[in-house]
């Protein structure tokens, strides 16, 4: 058996992508639409960001800027860093990860277990030079032979989704897809898939989902970047339009409250047996709202970004939620 034997994935890299598209049965019945979730939590590094991390690394290798034994530096809410660190281990690089200290202990602990050099920093706005993303760029400049992954503005990110996630969704639905709904962090997933699917089917609706505290809902609906409130979700929302989001089609936008996102992930656990993270609550609640706006009979695809395991001490902890002014949903008897 060789690396190209059908059914055998060649190492970690070969196992990234080709995730199932899961029909969310209860929500499909509720809305009269087909609500489908791309199961990105089943990637080998546990999130949708494995695809972006791989795309960024492969392009850096192809361009010759990343050399054997080199270092990859990134500022990340966690998942990109986790994907990159797995890939660095698999391909012989060192990973230096800069992460805001507000991110879950599970993600920060996992990065350390995987062997990344982790630097936790205070969470400050993008305009501050010590913002984690900007700091990661400066650290990359200081380390000889280091490459800055720069996931927010490196278009290798959305190209990975244009090349893989988009075509997979198109094939898995047999082209029977009416709407694509996703929240954006870097915008790589949303934009890469939106650009690909629109090319196949111009009448497909691309819907940007957003938590409170992010400026993208107002940008999408009024053209102005402004935000209100805040969110406990991690890895999504932004105060600016990244290079990855720039130029992506946006036909509609939906803003979701944390309490509704929370109810959604608990419903997914209790009704579907799926244990998922907070951004999935925003995505799936926005997919349901899109179904309501479009009416029955449509197929709506969204992303199941990562697992609930990464947020057990937060989203699945009643006391932690109470401290954030949120109520843990109660299971019907
Ligand atoms: N959900 C989670 C949990 C994430 O970590 C991310 C990545 N920041 C996203 C959604 C959004 O993905 P993207 O960066 O491709 O917009």
Tab-separated table of C-alpha atoms and ligand atoms in Angstrom:
chain	number	residue	atom	x	y	z
A	1	UNK	CA	0.000	0.000	0.000
A	2	UNK	CA	1.333	3.406	-0.949
A	3	UNK	CA	0.430	7.011	-0.224
A	4	UNK	CA	-1.945	7.026	-3.184
A	5	UNK	CA	-3.926	3.874	-2.330
A	6	UNK	CA	-7.654	4.709	-2.529
A	7	UNK	CA	-9.236	4.941	0.922
A	8	UNK	CA	-5.882	5.531	2.634
A	9	UNK	CA	-5.031	9.106	3.679
A	10	UNK	CA	-1.381	10.033	3.437
A	11	UNK	CA	-0.540	11.270	6.943
A	12	UNK	CA	-2.167	14.209	8.716
A	13	UNK	CA	-2.149	16.304	5.551
A	14	UNK	CA	-4.039	13.670	3.575
A	15	UNK	CA	-6.700	13.462	6.284
A	16	UNK	CA	-7.657	17.157	6.082
A	17	UNK	CA	-10.993	17.823	4.362
A	18	UNK	CA	-13.554	15.503	2.720
A	19	UNK	CA	-15.756	15.957	5.777
A	20	UNK	CA	-19.375	14.740	5.835
A	21	UNK	CA	-22.286	17.091	5.222
A	22	UNK	CA	-24.647	16.324	8.084
A	23	UNK	CA	-28.397	16.853	7.724
A	24	UNK	CA	-29.674	18.488	10.909
A	25	UNK	CA	-32.873	16.491	11.122
A	26	UNK	CA	-34.822	18.329	13.824
A	27	UNK	CA	-34.140	21.776	12.365
A	28	UNK	CA	-34.892	20.556	8.846
A	29	UNK	CA	-38.267	19.247	10.064
A	30	UNK	CA	-38.922	22.508	11.934
A	31	UNK	CA	-38.209	24.764	8.950
A	32	UNK	CA	-39.316	22.613	6.018
A	33	UNK	CA	-35.870	23.240	4.530
A	34	UNK	CA	-32.853	20.984	4.285
A	35	UNK	CA	-30.445	22.378	6.897
A	36	UNK	CA	-27.022	20.833	6.278
A	37	UNK	CA	-23.860	21.291	8.355
A	38	UNK	CA	-20.378	20.715	6.958
A	39	UNK	CA	-18.744	18.646	9.698
A	40	UNK	CA	-15.462	20.516	9.964
A	41	UNK	CA	-14.988	19.408	13.583
A	42	UNK	CA	-14.090	16.018	12.037
A	43	UNK	CA	-10.872	17.342	10.525
A	44	UNK	CA	-7.787	15.693	12.097
A	45	UNK	CA	-6.881	18.868	14.038
A	46	UNK	CA	-10.502	19.262	15.112
A	47	UNK	CA	-11.632	22.365	13.240
A	48	UNK	CA	-12.374	24.148	9.965
A	49	UNK	CA	-9.020	25.913	10.344
A	50	UNK	CA	-7.039	22.791	9.383
A	51	UNK	CA	-7.870	23.626	5.769
A	52	UNK	CA	-6.655	27.216	5.968
A	53	UNK	CA	-3.535	26.220	7.913
A	54	UNK	CA	-2.694	23.592	5.288
A	55	UNK	CA	-3.335	25.979	2.384
A	56	UNK	CA	-1.121	28.659	3.947
A	57	UNK	CA	1.701	26.193	4.664
A	58	UNK	CA	1.617	24.606	1.202
A	59	UNK	CA	1.737	27.982	-0.548
A	60	UNK	CA	4.638	29.122	1.685
A	61	UNK	CA	6.500	25.906	0.822
A	62	UNK	CA	5.799	26.323	-2.891
A	63	UNK	CA	7.031	29.904	-2.816
A	64	UNK	CA	10.199	28.725	-1.080
A	65	UNK	CA	9.762	31.065	1.899
A	66	UNK	CA	9.230	28.182	4.313
A	67	UNK	CA	12.285	25.924	4.385
A	68	UNK	CA	12.958	22.633	6.203
A	69	UNK	CA	13.413	23.275	9.934
A	70	UNK	CA	11.792	26.715	9.617
A	71	UNK	CA	9.407	28.429	12.002
A	72	UNK	CA	5.760	29.360	11.486
A	73	UNK	CA	4.397	32.249	13.574
A	74	UNK	CA	0.719	33.085	13.902
A	75	UNK	CA	-1.715	35.159	15.910
A	76	UNK	CA	-4.840	33.075	16.455
A	77	UNK	CA	-7.957	32.628	18.542
A	78	UNK	CA	-6.759	29.031	18.839
A	79	UNK	CA	-7.988	26.814	16.050
A	80	UNK	CA	-5.615	28.036	13.344
A	81	UNK	CA	-2.758	27.656	15.808
A	82	UNK	CA	-3.873	24.112	16.636
A	83	UNK	CA	-4.067	23.168	12.931
A	84	UNK	CA	-0.721	24.832	12.197
A	85	UNK	CA	0.999	23.106	15.121
A	86	UNK	CA	-0.210	19.665	14.005
A	87	UNK	CA	1.021	20.467	10.488
A	88	UNK	CA	4.350	21.828	11.746
A	89	UNK	CA	4.903	18.588	13.646
A	90	UNK	CA	4.008	16.569	10.554
A	91	UNK	CA	6.298	18.556	8.257
A	92	UNK	CA	9.246	19.386	10.507
A	93	UNK	CA	8.665	23.024	11.456
A	94	UNK	CA	8.483	24.912	14.759
A	95	UNK	CA	5.244	26.721	15.677
A	96	UNK	CA	5.123	29.990	17.627
A	97	UNK	CA	1.569	30.922	18.553
A	98	UNK	CA	0.351	34.279	19.900
A	99	UNK	CA	-3.113	34.033	21.462
A	100	UNK	CA	-5.276	36.444	23.480
A	101	UNK	CA	-5.468	35.284	27.116
A	102	UNK	CA	-9.275	35.559	26.903
A	103	UNK	CA	-9.513	32.384	24.783
A	104	UNK	CA	-10.568	29.102	26.397
A	105	UNK	CA	-8.106	27.244	28.643
A	106	UNK	CA	-8.848	24.108	26.631
A	107	UNK	CA	-7.450	25.652	23.428
A	108	UNK	CA	-4.425	27.243	25.112
A	109	UNK	CA	-3.643	23.999	26.989
A	110	UNK	CA	-4.012	21.944	23.817
A	111	UNK	CA	-1.592	24.205	21.920
A	112	UNK	CA	0.995	23.619	24.668
A	113	UNK	CA	0.382	19.840	24.659
A	114	UNK	CA	0.914	19.761	20.895
A	115	UNK	CA	4.296	21.425	21.338
A	116	UNK	CA	3.727	24.983	20.158
A	117	UNK	CA	5.634	27.827	21.791
A	118	UNK	CA	2.603	29.692	23.137
A	119	UNK	CA	2.616	33.380	24.009
A	120	UNK	CA	-0.570	34.570	25.699
A	121	UNK	CA	-1.170	38.304	25.460
A	122	UNK	CA	-3.834	40.734	26.735
A	123	UNK	CA	-6.818	41.113	24.384
A	124	UNK	CA	-6.616	44.621	22.876
A	125	UNK	CA	-8.292	46.064	19.748
A	126	UNK	CA	-6.716	45.687	16.304
A	127	UNK	CA	-5.770	49.371	16.222
A	128	UNK	CA	-3.426	48.822	19.217
A	129	UNK	CA	0.095	47.827	18.048
A	130	UNK	CA	0.096	45.115	20.748
A	131	UNK	CA	-2.976	43.405	19.293
A	132	UNK	CA	-2.204	39.659	19.013
A	133	UNK	CA	-2.318	39.651	15.219
A	134	UNK	CA	-0.002	42.631	14.795
A	135	UNK	CA	2.348	41.324	17.497
A	136	UNK	CA	2.606	37.970	15.716
A	137	UNK	CA	3.718	39.776	12.548
A	138	UNK	CA	6.506	41.560	14.436
A	139	UNK	CA	7.636	38.360	16.175
A	140	UNK	CA	7.877	36.632	12.768
A	141	UNK	CA	10.161	39.433	11.542
A	142	UNK	CA	12.458	38.980	14.535
A	143	UNK	CA	12.960	35.203	14.155
A	144	UNK	CA	15.400	34.227	11.370
A	145	UNK	CA	13.794	31.956	8.791
A	146	UNK	CA	10.310	32.459	10.221
A	147	UNK	CA	7.152	32.786	8.157
A	148	UNK	CA	4.106	34.760	9.330
A	149	UNK	CA	0.976	32.784	8.430
A	150	UNK	CA	-1.084	36.027	8.488
A	151	UNK	CA	-4.392	34.174	8.163
A	152	UNK	CA	-6.510	37.342	8.139
A	153	UNK	CA	-4.945	38.917	5.062
A	154	UNK	CA	-3.145	36.020	3.374
A	155	UNK	CA	-5.428	34.941	0.520
A	156	UNK	CA	-3.999	31.401	0.658
A	157	UNK	CA	-6.606	31.035	3.434
A	158	UNK	CA	-9.664	31.592	1.265
A	159	UNK	CA	-8.078	29.852	-1.697
A	160	UNK	CA	-7.959	26.668	0.441
A	161	UNK	CA	-11.748	26.886	0.878
A	162	UNK	CA	-12.320	27.840	-2.766
A	163	UNK	CA	-10.324	24.764	-3.803
A	164	UNK	CA	-11.709	22.244	-1.291
A	165	UNK	CA	-14.694	23.204	0.925
A	166	UNK	CA	-16.701	24.850	-1.871
A	167	UNK	CA	-16.325	21.995	-4.397
A	168	UNK	CA	-17.071	19.401	-1.682
A	169	UNK	CA	-20.353	21.149	-0.791
A	170	UNK	CA	-21.264	21.440	-4.471
A	171	UNK	CA	-20.639	17.729	-5.027
A	172	UNK	CA	-22.267	16.551	-1.805
A	173	UNK	CA	-25.482	18.444	-2.582
A	174	UNK	CA	-25.394	17.533	-6.269
A	175	UNK	CA	-25.654	21.284	-6.916
A	176	UNK	CA	-28.978	21.400	-5.034
A	177	UNK	CA	-27.962	24.223	-2.714
A	178	UNK	CA	-29.877	27.489	-2.345
A	179	UNK	CA	-28.036	29.302	0.435
A	180	UNK	CA	-24.635	29.381	2.096
A	181	UNK	CA	-24.555	30.761	5.638
A	182	UNK	CA	-21.444	31.333	7.772
A	183	UNK	CA	-19.947	33.606	10.381
A	184	UNK	CA	-16.530	35.019	9.663
A	185	UNK	CA	-13.362	35.404	11.690
A	186	UNK	CA	-10.731	35.826	9.011
A	187	UNK	CA	-13.474	35.451	6.391
A	188	UNK	CA	-11.547	32.633	4.683
A	189	UNK	CA	-14.273	29.997	5.017
A	190	UNK	CA	-17.171	32.319	4.188
A	191	UNK	CA	-15.492	33.990	1.223
A	192	UNK	CA	-13.779	30.954	-0.313
A	193	UNK	CA	-16.993	28.924	-0.329
A	194	UNK	CA	-19.189	31.890	-1.349
A	195	UNK	CA	-16.960	32.743	-4.321
A	196	UNK	CA	-16.900	29.118	-5.510
A	197	UNK	CA	-20.624	28.423	-5.102
A	198	UNK	CA	-21.684	31.725	-6.721
A	199	UNK	CA	-19.639	30.811	-9.782
A	200	UNK	CA	-21.542	27.528	-10.058
A	201	UNK	CA	-24.948	29.060	-9.296
A	202	UNK	CA	-25.321	32.861	-9.422
A	203	UNK	CA	-28.786	32.815	-7.802
A	204	UNK	CA	-27.461	31.110	-4.648
A	205	UNK	CA	-27.812	33.357	-1.569
A	206	UNK	CA	-24.682	34.043	0.479
A	207	UNK	CA	-25.582	35.029	4.039
A	208	UNK	CA	-23.093	36.436	6.528
A	209	UNK	CA	-23.805	35.431	10.135
A	210	UNK	CA	-22.452	37.632	12.912
A	211	UNK	CA	-22.396	37.722	16.719
A	212	UNK	CA	-22.937	40.921	18.703
A	213	UNK	CA	-19.749	42.912	19.332
A	214	UNK	CA	-18.709	42.500	15.680
A	215	UNK	CA	-18.899	45.238	13.066
A	216	UNK	CA	-19.634	42.983	10.096
A	217	UNK	CA	-23.419	42.821	10.372
A	218	UNK	CA	-23.641	46.613	10.122
A	219	UNK	CA	-21.021	46.602	7.331
A	220	UNK	CA	-23.038	44.048	5.362
A	221	UNK	CA	-26.379	45.778	5.860
A	222	UNK	CA	-25.437	49.490	5.802
A	223	UNK	CA	-21.839	49.670	4.592
A	224	UNK	CA	-20.723	51.138	7.940
A	225	UNK	CA	-18.345	49.328	10.300
A	226	UNK	CA	-19.925	49.736	13.704
A	227	UNK	CA	-20.664	47.364	16.551
A	228	UNK	CA	-22.689	47.087	19.721
A	229	UNK	CA	-22.688	44.669	22.640
A	230	UNK	CA	-20.390	41.682	22.958
A	231	UNK	CA	-20.265	37.898	22.588
A	232	UNK	CA	-18.874	34.840	24.333
A	233	UNK	CA	-18.273	33.147	20.972
A	234	UNK	CA	-14.639	32.664	19.971
A	235	UNK	CA	-12.968	32.895	16.570
A	236	UNK	CA	-15.697	34.901	14.843
A	237	UNK	CA	-16.684	38.523	14.392
A	238	UNK	CA	-14.362	41.334	13.363
A	239	UNK	CA	-13.906	45.095	13.575
A	240	UNK	CA	-12.581	45.318	10.009
A	241	UNK	CA	-12.960	43.877	6.520
A	242	UNK	CA	-9.982	41.565	6.027
A	243	UNK	CA	-8.350	40.909	2.663
A	244	UNK	CA	-9.957	37.451	2.800
A	245	UNK	CA	-13.453	38.906	3.177
A	246	UNK	CA	-12.945	41.745	0.690
A	247	UNK	CA	-14.874	41.206	-2.547
A	248	UNK	CA	-16.860	38.192	-1.317
A	249	UNK	CA	-20.553	38.183	-2.275
A	250	UNK	CA	-22.929	39.075	0.579
A	251	UNK	CA	-26.658	38.883	-0.243
A	252	UNK	CA	-27.938	39.056	3.304
A	253	UNK	CA	-26.736	39.162	6.899
A	254	UNK	CA	-28.115	37.797	10.164
A	255	UNK	CA	-27.100	38.836	13.684
A	256	UNK	CA	-27.581	36.297	16.449
A	257	UNK	CA	-27.737	36.822	20.248
A	258	UNK	CA	-25.484	34.658	22.409
A	259	UNK	CA	-28.476	33.242	24.292
A	260	UNK	CA	-29.956	31.999	20.989
A	261	UNK	CA	-26.596	30.577	19.881
A	262	UNK	CA	-26.366	28.797	23.229
A	263	UNK	CA	-29.867	27.345	22.910
A	264	UNK	CA	-28.928	26.168	19.412
A	265	UNK	CA	-25.810	24.244	20.484
A	266	UNK	CA	-27.674	22.612	23.371
A	267	UNK	CA	-30.491	21.639	20.982
A	268	UNK	CA	-27.902	20.155	18.606
A	269	UNK	CA	-26.529	18.111	21.491
A	270	UNK	CA	-29.896	16.927	22.779
A	271	UNK	CA	-31.685	16.460	19.458
A	272	UNK	CA	-28.878	15.432	17.100
A	273	UNK	CA	-26.202	14.099	19.467
A	274	UNK	CA	-23.719	16.669	18.134
A	275	UNK	CA	-21.390	18.349	20.675
A	276	UNK	CA	-20.218	21.620	19.112
A	277	UNK	CA	-18.651	25.027	19.783
A	278	UNK	CA	-20.168	28.503	20.076
A	279	UNK	CA	-19.580	29.708	16.523
A	280	UNK	CA	-21.682	26.758	15.373
A	281	UNK	CA	-24.556	28.165	17.442
A	282	UNK	CA	-24.288	31.438	15.515
A	283	UNK	CA	-24.042	29.605	12.161
A	284	UNK	CA	-26.909	27.190	12.689
A	285	UNK	CA	-29.217	29.790	14.269
A	286	UNK	CA	-28.492	32.022	11.249
A	287	UNK	CA	-29.210	29.107	8.895
A	288	UNK	CA	-32.603	28.654	10.598
A	289	UNK	CA	-33.326	32.387	10.262
A	290	UNK	CA	-32.330	32.178	6.582
A	291	UNK	CA	-34.750	29.255	6.142
A	292	UNK	CA	-37.480	31.398	7.707
A	293	UNK	CA	-36.689	34.291	5.348
A	294	UNK	CA	-36.521	32.088	2.226
A	295	UNK	CA	-39.450	29.823	3.084
A	296	UNK	CA	-39.797	26.007	2.946
A	297	UNK	CA	-38.290	23.838	0.235
A	298	UNK	CA	-34.776	25.291	0.198
A	299	UNK	CA	-31.412	23.686	0.929
A	300	UNK	CA	-29.226	25.706	3.261
A	301	UNK	CA	-25.623	24.808	4.026
A	302	UNK	CA	-23.569	26.051	6.981
A	303	UNK	CA	-20.434	25.005	8.889
A	304	UNK	CA	-19.999	22.984	12.084
A	305	UNK	CA	-16.627	24.606	12.855
A	306	UNK	CA	-15.337	22.799	15.941
A	307	UNK	CA	-16.272	20.591	18.877
A	308	UNK	CA	-17.853	21.504	22.211
A	309	UNK	CA	-14.894	19.804	23.850
A	310	UNK	CA	-12.894	23.005	23.289
A	311	UNK	CA	-15.354	24.980	25.443
A	312	UNK	CA	-16.448	22.540	28.153
A	313	UNK	CA	-15.349	24.872	30.956
A	314	UNK	CA	-17.307	27.739	29.398
A	315	UNK	CA	-20.286	27.075	27.141
A	316	UNK	CA	-21.128	23.856	28.966
A	317	UNK	CA	-20.593	25.202	32.495
A	318	UNK	CA	-23.621	26.760	34.208
A	319	UNK	CA	-21.579	28.906	36.612
A	320	UNK	CA	-19.367	30.329	33.877
A	321	UNK	CA	-22.411	31.178	31.797
A	322	UNK	CA	-24.106	32.826	34.782
A	323	UNK	CA	-21.039	35.037	35.231
A	324	UNK	CA	-21.580	36.210	31.649
A	325	UNK	CA	-25.248	36.995	32.268
A	326	UNK	CA	-26.391	33.954	30.275
A	327	UNK	CA	-28.592	31.082	31.277
A	328	UNK	CA	-27.678	27.458	30.687
A	329	UNK	CA	-30.520	25.981	28.623
A	330	UNK	CA	-32.637	23.405	30.447
A	331	UNK	CA	-33.416	20.054	28.983
A	332	UNK	CA	-37.104	19.231	28.698
A	333	UNK	CA	-38.045	16.352	31.021
B	1	LIG	N1	-15.428	29.243	14.226
B	1	LIG	C1	-14.334	29.017	14.976
B	1	LIG	C2	-14.484	28.243	16.248
B	1	LIG	C3	-13.080	29.506	14.561
B	1	LIG	O1	-11.994	29.280	15.309
B	1	LIG	C4	-13.010	30.232	13.348
B	1	LIG	C5	-11.674	30.753	12.895
B	1	LIG	N2	-11.256	31.944	13.488
B	1	LIG	C6	-14.177	30.479	12.624
B	1	LIG	C7	-15.375	29.941	13.081
B	1	LIG	C8	-14.218	31.348	11.385
B	1	LIG	O2	-13.459	30.879	10.327
B	1	LIG	P1	-12.747	31.869	9.321
B	1	LIG	O3	-11.480	32.345	9.979
B	1	LIG	O4	-12.469	31.040	8.126
B	1	LIG	O5	-13.634	33.038	9.058
